[in-house]
mmCIF file of C-alpha atoms and ligand atoms in Angstrom:
data_model
loop_
_atom_site.group_PDB
_atom_site.id
_atom_site.type_symbol
_atom_site.label_atom_id
_atom_site.label_comp_id
_atom_site.label_asym_id
_atom_site.label_seq_id
_atom_site.Cartn_x
_atom_site.Cartn_y
_atom_site.Cartn_z
ATOM 1 C CA UNK X 1414 4.174 20.417 -6.374
ATOM 2 C CA UNK X 1415 0.539 19.388 -5.760
ATOM 3 C CA UNK X 1416 -0.438 18.364 -2.239
ATOM 4 C CA UNK X 1417 -2.978 15.772 -1.143
ATOM 5 C CA UNK X 1418 -6.418 17.360 -0.699
ATOM 6 C CA UNK X 1419 -7.548 15.921 2.654
ATOM 7 C CA UNK X 1420 -4.584 17.029 4.636
ATOM 8 C CA UNK X 1421 -2.271 19.298 2.612
ATOM 9 C CA UNK X 1422 1.495 18.766 2.586
ATOM 10 C CA UNK X 1423 2.952 16.526 5.316
ATOM 11 C CA UNK X 1424 4.657 18.395 8.189
ATOM 12 C CA UNK X 1425 7.897 17.029 9.653
ATOM 13 C CA UNK X 1426 7.879 15.126 11.928
ATOM 14 C CA UNK X 1427 4.475 13.577 11.289
ATOM 15 C CA UNK X 1428 2.075 13.274 14.239
ATOM 16 C CA UNK X 1429 1.351 9.757 15.471
ATOM 17 C CA UNK X 1430 -0.354 8.152 18.456
ATOM 18 C CA UNK X 1431 -1.749 5.042 20.086
ATOM 19 C CA UNK X 1432 -5.478 4.616 19.442
ATOM 20 C CA UNK X 1433 -8.275 2.300 20.398
ATOM 21 C CA UNK X 1434 -10.390 1.645 17.310
ATOM 22 C CA UNK X 1435 -13.581 -0.322 16.860
ATOM 23 C CA UNK X 1436 -14.236 -2.818 14.080
ATOM 24 C CA UNK X 1437 -16.887 -1.384 11.741
ATOM 25 C CA UNK X 1438 -16.719 -4.270 9.246
ATOM 26 C CA UNK X 1439 -14.529 -7.251 8.384
ATOM 27 C CA UNK X 1440 -15.570 -8.827 5.093
ATOM 28 C CA UNK X 1441 -13.923 -11.270 2.665
ATOM 29 C CA UNK X 1442 -12.554 -9.721 -0.574
ATOM 30 C CA UNK X 1443 -11.285 -12.757 -2.485
ATOM 31 C CA UNK X 1444 -9.604 -16.070 -1.638
ATOM 32 C CA UNK X 1445 -7.553 -15.602 1.555
ATOM 33 C CA UNK X 1446 -7.981 -11.795 1.568
ATOM 34 C CA UNK X 1447 -10.348 -9.544 3.528
ATOM 35 C CA UNK X 1448 -11.134 -5.889 4.172
ATOM 36 C CA UNK X 1449 -11.179 -4.627 7.758
ATOM 37 C CA UNK X 1450 -12.757 -1.224 8.396
ATOM 38 C CA UNK X 1451 -11.685 0.388 11.683
ATOM 39 C CA UNK X 1452 -13.559 3.311 13.238
ATOM 40 C CA UNK X 1453 -11.722 5.911 15.349
ATOM 41 C CA UNK X 1454 -13.147 8.805 17.366
ATOM 42 C CA UNK X 1455 -10.245 10.889 16.017
ATOM 43 C CA UNK X 1456 -7.049 10.211 14.056
ATOM 44 C CA UNK X 1457 -4.119 12.503 13.105
ATOM 45 C CA UNK X 1458 -3.573 13.683 9.521
ATOM 46 C CA UNK X 1459 -2.255 10.825 7.400
ATOM 47 C CA UNK X 1460 -0.953 10.391 3.844
ATOM 48 C CA UNK X 1461 -1.025 7.522 1.314
ATOM 49 C CA UNK X 1462 1.975 5.230 1.813
ATOM 50 C CA UNK X 1463 1.791 5.486 5.601
ATOM 51 C CA UNK X 1464 1.000 2.417 7.672
ATOM 52 C CA UNK X 1465 -0.396 1.298 11.019
ATOM 53 C CA UNK X 1466 1.059 -1.102 13.585
ATOM 54 C CA UNK X 1467 -1.899 -3.212 14.672
ATOM 55 C CA UNK X 1468 -1.839 -5.168 17.909
ATOM 56 C CA UNK X 1469 -3.161 -8.524 16.759
ATOM 57 C CA UNK X 1470 -4.549 -9.548 20.167
ATOM 58 C CA UNK X 1471 -7.469 -8.404 22.279
ATOM 59 C CA UNK X 1472 -6.332 -5.061 23.827
ATOM 60 C CA UNK X 1473 -8.246 -5.969 26.992
ATOM 61 C CA UNK X 1474 -6.962 -9.550 27.282
ATOM 62 C CA UNK X 1475 -3.621 -11.233 27.943
ATOM 63 C CA UNK X 1476 -1.320 -10.721 24.914
ATOM 64 C CA UNK X 1477 -0.554 -14.402 24.571
ATOM 65 C CA UNK X 1478 -4.179 -15.437 24.039
ATOM 66 C CA UNK X 1479 -4.860 -16.314 20.407
ATOM 67 C CA UNK X 1480 -2.811 -13.627 18.642
ATOM 68 C CA UNK X 1481 0.653 -12.215 17.940
ATOM 69 C CA UNK X 1482 2.996 -10.854 20.618
ATOM 70 C CA UNK X 1483 4.405 -8.122 18.371
ATOM 71 C CA UNK X 1484 2.313 -5.590 16.464
ATOM 72 C CA UNK X 1485 1.975 -6.168 12.695
ATOM 73 C CA UNK X 1486 2.352 -3.445 10.001
ATOM 74 C CA UNK X 1487 -0.470 -2.731 7.510
ATOM 75 C CA UNK X 1488 -0.780 0.005 4.904
ATOM 76 C CA UNK X 1489 -3.659 2.420 5.190
ATOM 77 C CA UNK X 1490 -5.881 1.358 2.265
ATOM 78 C CA UNK X 1491 -8.373 4.216 2.615
ATOM 79 C CA UNK X 1492 -9.314 6.922 5.111
ATOM 80 C CA UNK X 1493 -12.600 8.824 5.492
ATOM 81 C CA UNK X 1494 -13.336 11.643 7.921
ATOM 82 C CA UNK X 1495 -16.977 12.253 8.885
ATOM 83 C CA UNK X 1496 -19.266 13.371 11.685
ATOM 84 C CA UNK X 1497 -19.049 9.911 13.327
ATOM 85 C CA UNK X 1498 -15.253 9.947 13.427
ATOM 86 C CA UNK X 1499 -12.618 8.499 11.102
ATOM 87 C CA UNK X 1500 -12.819 5.230 9.170
ATOM 88 C CA UNK X 1501 -9.675 3.472 7.959
ATOM 89 C CA UNK X 1502 -9.633 0.539 5.513
ATOM 90 C CA UNK X 1503 -7.119 -2.270 5.932
ATOM 91 C CA UNK X 1504 -6.942 -4.836 3.130
ATOM 92 C CA UNK X 1505 -5.123 -7.924 4.348
ATOM 93 C CA UNK X 1506 -4.018 -11.349 3.284
ATOM 94 C CA UNK X 1507 -4.214 -14.094 5.897
ATOM 95 C CA UNK X 1508 -0.592 -15.185 6.357
ATOM 96 C CA UNK X 1509 -0.143 -16.414 9.934
ATOM 97 C CA UNK X 1510 -0.983 -15.839 13.566
ATOM 98 C CA UNK X 1511 -1.614 -12.057 13.451
ATOM 99 C CA UNK X 1512 -3.674 -11.908 10.274
ATOM 100 C CA UNK X 1513 -5.446 -15.112 11.377
ATOM 101 C CA UNK X 1514 -6.524 -13.228 14.514
ATOM 102 C CA UNK X 1515 -7.657 -10.283 12.369
ATOM 103 C CA UNK X 1516 -9.775 -12.600 10.219
ATOM 104 C CA UNK X 1517 -11.834 -13.542 13.304
ATOM 105 C CA UNK X 1518 -12.623 -9.943 14.352
ATOM 106 C CA UNK X 1519 -16.330 -9.056 14.574
ATOM 107 C CA UNK X 1520 -18.023 -5.625 14.257
ATOM 108 C CA UNK X 1521 -17.882 -3.711 17.537
ATOM 109 C CA UNK X 1522 -14.718 -5.411 18.835
ATOM 110 C CA UNK X 1523 -11.810 -3.171 19.980
ATOM 111 C CA UNK X 1524 -8.411 -3.013 18.230
ATOM 112 C CA UNK X 1525 -5.272 -1.229 19.438
ATOM 113 C CA UNK X 1526 -3.570 0.748 16.646
ATOM 114 C CA UNK X 1527 -0.320 2.717 16.528
ATOM 115 C CA UNK X 1528 0.022 5.246 13.721
ATOM 116 C CA UNK X 1529 0.104 6.780 11.260
ATOM 117 C CA UNK X 1530 3.715 5.698 10.660
ATOM 118 C CA UNK X 1531 6.333 6.067 7.958
ATOM 119 C CA UNK X 1532 7.181 8.373 5.096
ATOM 120 C CA UNK X 1533 4.342 8.750 2.546
ATOM 121 C CA UNK X 1534 4.328 8.997 -1.252
ATOM 122 C CA UNK X 1535 5.196 12.348 -2.812
ATOM 123 C CA UNK X 1536 2.690 13.814 -5.304
ATOM 124 C CA UNK X 1537 3.824 13.603 -8.966
ATOM 125 C CA UNK X 1538 5.326 16.497 -10.957
ATOM 126 C CA UNK X 1539 2.551 18.816 -12.255
ATOM 127 C CA UNK X 1540 0.919 17.673 -15.497
ATOM 128 C CA UNK X 1541 1.956 14.016 -15.056
ATOM 129 C CA UNK X 1542 -0.164 10.948 -15.548
ATOM 130 C CA UNK X 1543 0.256 8.926 -12.328
ATOM 131 C CA UNK X 1544 0.520 5.203 -13.081
ATOM 132 C CA UNK X 1545 -0.029 3.064 -9.986
ATOM 133 C CA UNK X 1546 1.400 -0.448 -10.364
ATOM 134 C CA UNK X 1547 0.241 -2.833 -7.639
ATOM 135 C CA UNK X 1548 0.737 -6.565 -7.292
ATOM 136 C CA UNK X 1549 -1.498 -8.680 -5.019
ATOM 137 C CA UNK X 1550 -1.624 -7.399 -1.461
ATOM 138 C CA UNK X 1551 0.623 -4.478 -2.512
ATOM 139 C CA UNK X 1552 -2.529 -2.778 -3.824
ATOM 140 C CA UNK X 1553 -3.914 -1.177 -0.596
ATOM 141 C CA UNK X 1554 -1.664 1.915 -0.365
ATOM 142 C CA UNK X 1555 -2.162 2.538 -4.090
ATOM 143 C CA UNK X 1556 -5.963 2.396 -3.805
ATOM 144 C CA UNK X 1557 -5.896 5.234 -1.278
ATOM 145 C CA UNK X 1558 -3.276 7.084 -3.334
ATOM 146 C CA UNK X 1559 -5.528 6.783 -6.428
ATOM 147 C CA UNK X 1560 -8.378 8.492 -4.568
ATOM 148 C CA UNK X 1561 -6.242 11.281 -3.122
ATOM 149 C CA UNK X 1562 -4.531 12.030 -6.440
ATOM 150 C CA UNK X 1563 -7.814 11.966 -8.372
ATOM 151 C CA UNK X 1564 -9.351 14.364 -5.808
ATOM 152 C CA UNK X 1565 -6.369 16.673 -6.355
ATOM 153 C CA UNK X 1566 -7.083 16.697 -10.102
ATOM 154 C CA UNK X 1567 -4.207 14.389 -11.095
ATOM 155 C CA UNK X 1568 -4.878 11.963 -13.955
ATOM 156 C CA UNK X 1569 -4.454 8.399 -12.699
ATOM 157 C CA UNK X 1570 -4.277 4.966 -14.357
ATOM 158 C CA UNK X 1571 -3.895 1.800 -12.275
ATOM 159 C CA UNK X 1572 -2.135 -1.437 -13.217
ATOM 160 C CA UNK X 1573 -3.206 -4.315 -10.963
ATOM 161 C CA UNK X 1574 -1.733 -7.797 -11.021
ATOM 162 C CA UNK X 1575 -2.259 -11.131 -9.315
ATOM 163 C CA UNK X 1576 -1.259 -14.726 -9.894
ATOM 164 C CA UNK X 1577 -4.874 -15.611 -10.709
ATOM 165 C CA UNK X 1578 -8.288 -13.875 -10.692
ATOM 166 C CA UNK X 1579 -9.204 -15.375 -7.301
ATOM 167 C CA UNK X 1580 -6.230 -13.630 -5.665
ATOM 168 C CA UNK X 1581 -6.929 -10.085 -6.881
ATOM 169 C CA UNK X 1582 -7.950 -8.131 -3.739
ATOM 170 C CA UNK X 1583 -10.466 -5.891 -5.549
ATOM 171 C CA UNK X 1584 -14.239 -6.231 -5.657
ATOM 172 C CA UNK X 1585 -15.501 -6.396 -9.249
ATOM 173 C CA UNK X 1586 -18.573 -4.885 -10.886
ATOM 174 C CA UNK X 1587 -19.751 -7.812 -13.060
ATOM 175 C CA UNK X 1588 -21.705 -5.449 -15.339
ATOM 176 C CA UNK X 1589 -18.504 -3.769 -16.594
ATOM 177 C CA UNK X 1590 -16.402 -5.725 -19.113
ATOM 178 C CA UNK X 1591 -12.693 -6.513 -18.615
ATOM 179 C CA UNK X 1592 -10.936 -7.042 -21.958
ATOM 180 C CA UNK X 1593 -7.281 -8.044 -22.109
ATOM 181 C CA UNK X 1594 -4.902 -5.158 -21.428
ATOM 182 C CA UNK X 1595 -7.576 -2.466 -21.911
ATOM 183 C CA UNK X 1596 -8.286 -0.043 -19.031
ATOM 184 C CA UNK X 1597 -11.551 -1.018 -17.317
ATOM 185 C CA UNK X 1598 -13.836 0.648 -14.765
ATOM 186 C CA UNK X 1599 -14.895 -2.731 -13.324
ATOM 187 C CA UNK X 1600 -13.231 -2.071 -9.945
ATOM 188 C CA UNK X 1601 -15.454 0.122 -7.715
ATOM 189 C CA UNK X 1602 -12.618 0.891 -5.251
ATOM 190 C CA UNK X 1603 -10.911 2.775 -8.107
ATOM 191 C CA UNK X 1604 -13.812 3.606 -10.421
ATOM 192 C CA UNK X 1605 -15.518 5.741 -7.728
ATOM 193 C CA UNK X 1606 -12.586 8.155 -8.197
ATOM 194 C CA UNK X 1607 -12.867 7.929 -11.983
ATOM 195 C CA UNK X 1608 -9.738 5.737 -12.094
ATOM 196 C CA UNK X 1609 -9.604 2.864 -14.604
ATOM 197 C CA UNK X 1610 -7.336 -0.148 -14.208
ATOM 198 C CA UNK X 1611 -5.472 -2.501 -16.506
ATOM 199 C CA UNK X 1612 -5.475 -5.929 -14.868
ATOM 200 C CA UNK X 1613 -3.039 -8.759 -15.534
ATOM 201 C CA UNK X 1614 -2.981 -12.280 -14.153
ATOM 202 C CA UNK X 1615 -0.146 -14.783 -14.525
ATOM 203 C CA UNK X 1616 -2.561 -17.482 -15.746
ATOM 204 C CA UNK X 1617 -4.720 -15.204 -17.932
ATOM 205 C CA UNK X 1618 -7.865 -15.905 -15.854
ATOM 206 C CA UNK X 1619 -8.632 -12.137 -15.787
ATOM 207 C CA UNK X 1620 -7.428 -9.236 -17.932
ATOM 208 C CA UNK X 1621 -4.145 -9.597 -19.778
ATOM 209 C CA UNK X 1622 -2.143 -12.814 -19.394
ATOM 210 C CA UNK X 1623 1.340 -12.304 -18.021
ATOM 211 C CA UNK X 1624 3.506 -10.384 -15.586
ATOM 212 C CA UNK X 1625 2.441 -6.876 -14.657
ATOM 213 C CA UNK X 1626 5.847 -5.252 -15.450
ATOM 214 C CA UNK X 1627 5.652 -6.675 -19.002
ATOM 215 C CA UNK X 1628 2.122 -5.279 -19.400
ATOM 216 C CA UNK X 1629 3.355 -1.889 -18.148
ATOM 217 C CA UNK X 1630 6.359 -1.984 -20.506
ATOM 218 C CA UNK X 1631 4.106 -2.771 -23.511
ATOM 219 C CA UNK X 1632 1.702 0.022 -22.540
ATOM 220 C CA UNK X 1633 4.544 2.544 -22.198
ATOM 221 C CA UNK X 1634 6.031 1.483 -25.548
ATOM 222 C CA UNK X 1635 2.670 1.979 -27.301
ATOM 223 C CA UNK X 1636 2.163 5.566 -26.032
ATOM 224 C CA UNK X 1637 2.372 8.510 -28.405
ATOM 225 C CA UNK X 1638 5.582 10.534 -28.118
ATOM 226 C CA UNK X 1639 3.601 13.674 -27.216
ATOM 227 C CA UNK X 1640 1.470 12.006 -24.474
ATOM 228 C CA UNK X 1641 1.719 13.545 -20.965
ATOM 229 C CA UNK X 1642 4.767 12.524 -18.900
ATOM 230 C CA UNK X 1643 4.309 9.524 -16.627
ATOM 231 C CA UNK X 1644 5.172 9.152 -12.917
ATOM 232 C CA UNK X 1645 5.157 5.616 -11.535
ATOM 233 C CA UNK X 1646 4.167 4.405 -8.059
ATOM 234 C CA UNK X 1647 4.576 0.740 -7.207
ATOM 235 C CA UNK X 1648 3.917 -1.668 -4.344
ATOM 236 C CA UNK X 1649 3.850 -5.460 -4.341
ATOM 237 C CA UNK X 1650 6.222 -8.410 -4.445
ATOM 238 C CA UNK X 1651 9.845 -7.222 -4.452
ATOM 239 C CA UNK X 1652 10.783 -8.864 -7.823
ATOM 240 C CA UNK X 1653 7.827 -7.035 -9.409
ATOM 241 C CA UNK X 1654 8.896 -3.680 -7.935
ATOM 242 C CA UNK X 1655 12.489 -4.303 -9.036
ATOM 243 C CA UNK X 1656 11.305 -5.008 -12.595
ATOM 244 C CA UNK X 1657 9.130 -1.860 -12.577
ATOM 245 C CA UNK X 1658 12.063 0.188 -11.214
ATOM 246 C CA UNK X 1659 14.247 -1.166 -14.066
ATOM 247 C CA UNK X 1660 11.684 -0.122 -16.694
ATOM 248 C CA UNK X 1661 11.533 3.375 -15.171
ATOM 249 C CA UNK X 1662 15.342 3.673 -15.026
ATOM 250 C CA UNK X 1663 15.664 2.742 -18.718
ATOM 251 C CA UNK X 1664 12.901 5.193 -19.706
ATOM 252 C CA UNK X 1665 13.972 7.976 -17.341
ATOM 253 C CA UNK X 1666 10.623 7.971 -15.508
ATOM 254 C CA UNK X 1667 10.274 9.006 -11.835
ATOM 255 C CA UNK X 1668 9.328 6.002 -9.710
ATOM 256 C CA UNK X 1669 8.442 5.659 -6.037
ATOM 257 C CA UNK X 1670 8.426 2.196 -4.448
ATOM 258 C CA UNK X 1671 6.600 1.206 -1.262
ATOM 259 C CA UNK X 1672 8.726 -1.503 0.368
ATOM 260 C CA UNK X 1673 7.877 -4.182 2.914
ATOM 261 C CA UNK X 1674 10.196 -5.501 5.597
ATOM 262 C CA UNK X 1675 9.640 -7.544 8.731
ATOM 263 C CA UNK X 1676 8.985 -4.865 11.366
ATOM 264 C CA UNK X 1677 8.974 -5.199 15.134
ATOM 265 C CA UNK X 1678 8.621 -1.628 16.450
ATOM 266 C CA UNK X 1679 7.674 0.385 13.321
ATOM 267 C CA UNK X 1680 9.271 3.479 14.867
ATOM 268 C CA UNK X 1681 13.040 3.326 14.284
ATOM 269 C CA UNK X 1682 14.118 1.578 17.488
ATOM 270 C CA UNK X 1683 14.663 -2.145 16.848
ATOM 271 C CA UNK X 1684 16.633 -1.872 13.538
ATOM 272 C CA UNK X 1685 14.847 -4.977 12.162
ATOM 273 C CA UNK X 1686 13.701 -3.360 8.914
ATOM 274 C CA UNK X 1687 16.890 -2.218 7.125
ATOM 275 C CA UNK X 1688 16.969 -1.391 3.395
ATOM 276 C CA UNK X 1689 20.321 -0.959 1.579
ATOM 277 C CA UNK X 1690 20.388 2.291 -0.417
ATOM 278 C CA UNK X 1691 22.903 4.029 -2.657
ATOM 279 C CA UNK X 1692 24.731 6.847 -0.864
ATOM 280 C CA UNK X 1693 27.558 8.547 -2.787
ATOM 281 C CA UNK X 1694 28.676 10.237 0.468
ATOM 282 C CA UNK X 1695 29.257 6.888 2.219
ATOM 283 C CA UNK X 1696 32.698 5.209 2.053
ATOM 284 C CA UNK X 1697 31.413 2.151 0.124
ATOM 285 C CA UNK X 1698 28.783 4.112 -1.824
ATOM 286 C CA UNK X 1699 25.870 2.652 0.132
ATOM 287 C CA UNK X 1700 24.311 2.464 3.579
ATOM 288 C CA UNK X 1701 21.311 1.074 5.378
ATOM 289 C CA UNK X 1702 18.156 3.047 5.938
ATOM 290 C CA UNK X 1703 15.103 2.027 7.962
ATOM 291 C CA UNK X 1704 11.990 0.947 6.105
ATOM 292 C CA UNK X 1705 9.721 2.072 8.981
ATOM 293 C CA UNK X 1706 10.914 5.677 9.381
ATOM 294 C CA UNK X 1707 12.953 6.521 6.235
ATOM 295 C CA UNK X 1708 10.333 4.578 4.192
ATOM 296 C CA UNK X 1709 8.331 2.540 3.461
ATOM 297 C CA UNK X 1710 8.247 4.784 0.365
ATOM 298 C CA UNK X 1711 11.628 5.337 -1.324
ATOM 299 C CA UNK X 1712 12.651 6.796 -4.688
ATOM 300 C CA UNK X 1713 13.264 3.652 -6.763
ATOM 301 C CA UNK X 1714 16.724 4.816 -7.864
ATOM 302 C CA UNK X 1715 17.917 4.918 -4.233
ATOM 303 C CA UNK X 1716 17.173 1.248 -3.521
ATOM 304 C CA UNK X 1717 19.830 -1.468 -3.844
ATOM 305 C CA UNK X 1718 17.774 -4.521 -4.836
ATOM 306 C CA UNK X 1719 18.871 -7.765 -3.190
HETATM 307 C C1 FAD I 673 4.860 -1.161 5.696
HETATM 308 C C2 FAD I 673 4.120 -2.460 5.521
HETATM 309 C C3 FAD I 673 2.824 -2.450 5.039
HETATM 310 C C4 FAD I 673 2.127 -3.649 4.907
HETATM 311 N N1 FAD I 673 0.845 -3.584 4.425
HETATM 312 C C5 FAD I 673 0.126 -4.725 4.333
HETATM 313 C C6 FAD I 673 -1.235 -4.665 3.894
HETATM 314 O O1 FAD I 673 -1.792 -3.598 3.590
HETATM 315 N N2 FAD I 673 -1.925 -5.835 3.820
HETATM 316 C C7 FAD I 673 -1.332 -7.050 4.159
HETATM 317 O O2 FAD I 673 -1.996 -8.082 4.083
HETATM 318 N N3 FAD I 673 -0.060 -7.116 4.550
HETATM 319 C C8 FAD I 673 0.674 -5.997 4.665
HETATM 320 N N4 FAD I 673 1.976 -6.069 5.110
HETATM 321 C C9 FAD I 673 2.523 -7.384 5.453
HETATM 322 C C10 FAD I 673 2.002 -7.778 6.816
HETATM 323 O O3 FAD I 673 2.594 -6.950 7.795
HETATM 324 C C11 FAD I 673 2.345 -9.246 7.115
HETATM 325 O O4 FAD I 673 1.669 -10.094 6.212
HETATM 326 C C12 FAD I 673 1.914 -9.581 8.518
HETATM 327 O O5 FAD I 673 2.801 -8.970 9.430
HETATM 328 C C13 FAD I 673 1.908 -11.053 8.744
HETATM 329 O O6 FAD I 673 1.595 -11.266 10.103
HETATM 330 P P1 FAD I 673 1.112 -12.694 10.601
HETATM 331 O O7 FAD I 673 1.266 -12.687 12.084
HETATM 332 O O8 FAD I 673 -0.213 -13.032 10.049
HETATM 333 O O9 FAD I 673 2.131 -13.682 9.934
HETATM 334 P P2 FAD I 673 3.451 -14.362 10.633
HETATM 335 O O10 FAD I 673 2.847 -15.532 11.430
HETATM 336 O O11 FAD I 673 4.204 -13.355 11.359
HETATM 337 O O12 FAD I 673 4.159 -14.812 9.386
HETATM 338 C C14 FAD I 673 3.566 -15.627 8.365
HETATM 339 C C15 FAD I 673 4.469 -15.582 7.146
HETATM 340 O O13 FAD I 673 4.497 -14.241 6.618
HETATM 341 C C16 FAD I 673 5.831 -13.768 6.521
HETATM 342 N N5 FAD I 673 5.822 -12.339 6.868
HETATM 343 C C17 FAD I 673 5.454 -11.787 8.040
HETATM 344 N N6 FAD I 673 5.578 -10.451 8.017
HETATM 345 C C18 FAD I 673 6.052 -10.133 6.795
HETATM 346 C C19 FAD I 673 6.410 -8.917 6.175
HETATM 347 N N7 FAD I 673 6.320 -7.722 6.770
HETATM 348 N N8 FAD I 673 6.860 -8.981 4.893
HETATM 349 C C20 FAD I 673 6.955 -10.152 4.266
HETATM 350 N N9 FAD I 673 6.646 -11.341 4.809
HETATM 351 C C21 FAD I 673 6.195 -11.335 6.054
HETATM 352 C C22 FAD I 673 6.618 -14.603 7.520
HETATM 353 O O14 FAD I 673 7.973 -14.729 7.129
HETATM 354 C C23 FAD I 673 5.921 -15.933 7.443
HETATM 355 O O15 FAD I 673 6.393 -16.697 6.351
HETATM 356 C C24 FAD I 673 2.718 -4.894 5.243
HETATM 357 C C25 FAD I 673 4.033 -4.904 5.724
HETATM 358 C C26 FAD I 673 4.733 -3.700 5.856
HETATM 359 C C27 FAD I 673 6.133 -3.722 6.371
HETATM 360 S S1 FES I 674 10.694 -1.746 12.622
HETATM 361 FE FE1 FES I 674 11.935 -1.258 14.325
HETATM 362 S S2 FES I 674 13.437 0.030 13.415
HETATM 363 FE FE2 FES I 674 12.069 -0.334 11.790
#
């Protein structure tokens, strides 16, 4: 099995720590979404699919002032190592008190970060085309995965969906056309790795009109019988991931899903993030696993969708 180029195969258990980062940039991406770039002096090896627990208050101030009491989980959306340290991208949607606090961060301000946390994606079987299927703010872990897989020589195609063009958290190169359900290189975050994306919006305002799982199903149905095998990675709204998992089950395709749960600790202590999974060894054929330490990435066929 291929490994990710930056850091090789993940050891067990994965190293993690508590870090003080500095805001390098915090810029709007699209309506209600922004990209936060955090700079670290040093950061342990990390893999796509892993996440950070960000303290959404001033690390030097009282925790109750203008932020969230409990850390908030965010996928690592990109990671670069260089002579000036390590930069990590967080793409976020403003939802409430914690992300509201993040939206007010200015370059140079300190942020307390716990990570990297969770079980990452596994590389695909050799010779596969990796299809990354991301809906809305589920895209960040797949953007980093696209880069790491492409660097490792894996062929990658992205499928990106949003309710409407204004809610797609990807910057667009206006000089590159986007035509229906055709792959396009109009998205620099992916195109810089040579990865094209098929975009779908529910209202047809950009790319294909319709639900992303339907666009994926049509694309799979149109492929030649002798085309390379496909491995699917998905992250986004749970109904979307469930639909993608169903398509993969019917077609016998490997599929990894990156799940979201409300998380308090992010480290297996509070039990707030349970995911029901099939377990033939258990009395009732299922049991709970923890999204934060057993996941957030799970093989799709293990998950019991609620
Ligand atoms: C592993 C993981 C990775 C994530 N990666 C990202 C990411 O890359 N970018 C991003 O924008 N968001 C991501 N999230 C979701 C993010 O953690 C929540 O949006 C965030 O915690 C909201 O905090 P808040 O204080 O702004 O909102 P709150 O004030 O806490 O809540 C506002 C609303 O959001 C809902 N909400 C809060 N947390 C979650 C959650 N975890 N799942 C679903 N609904 C929630 C609440 O029910 C409420 O309706 C991720 C979550 C997990 C578990
Ligand atoms: S978030 Fe505490 S156990 Fe998972």
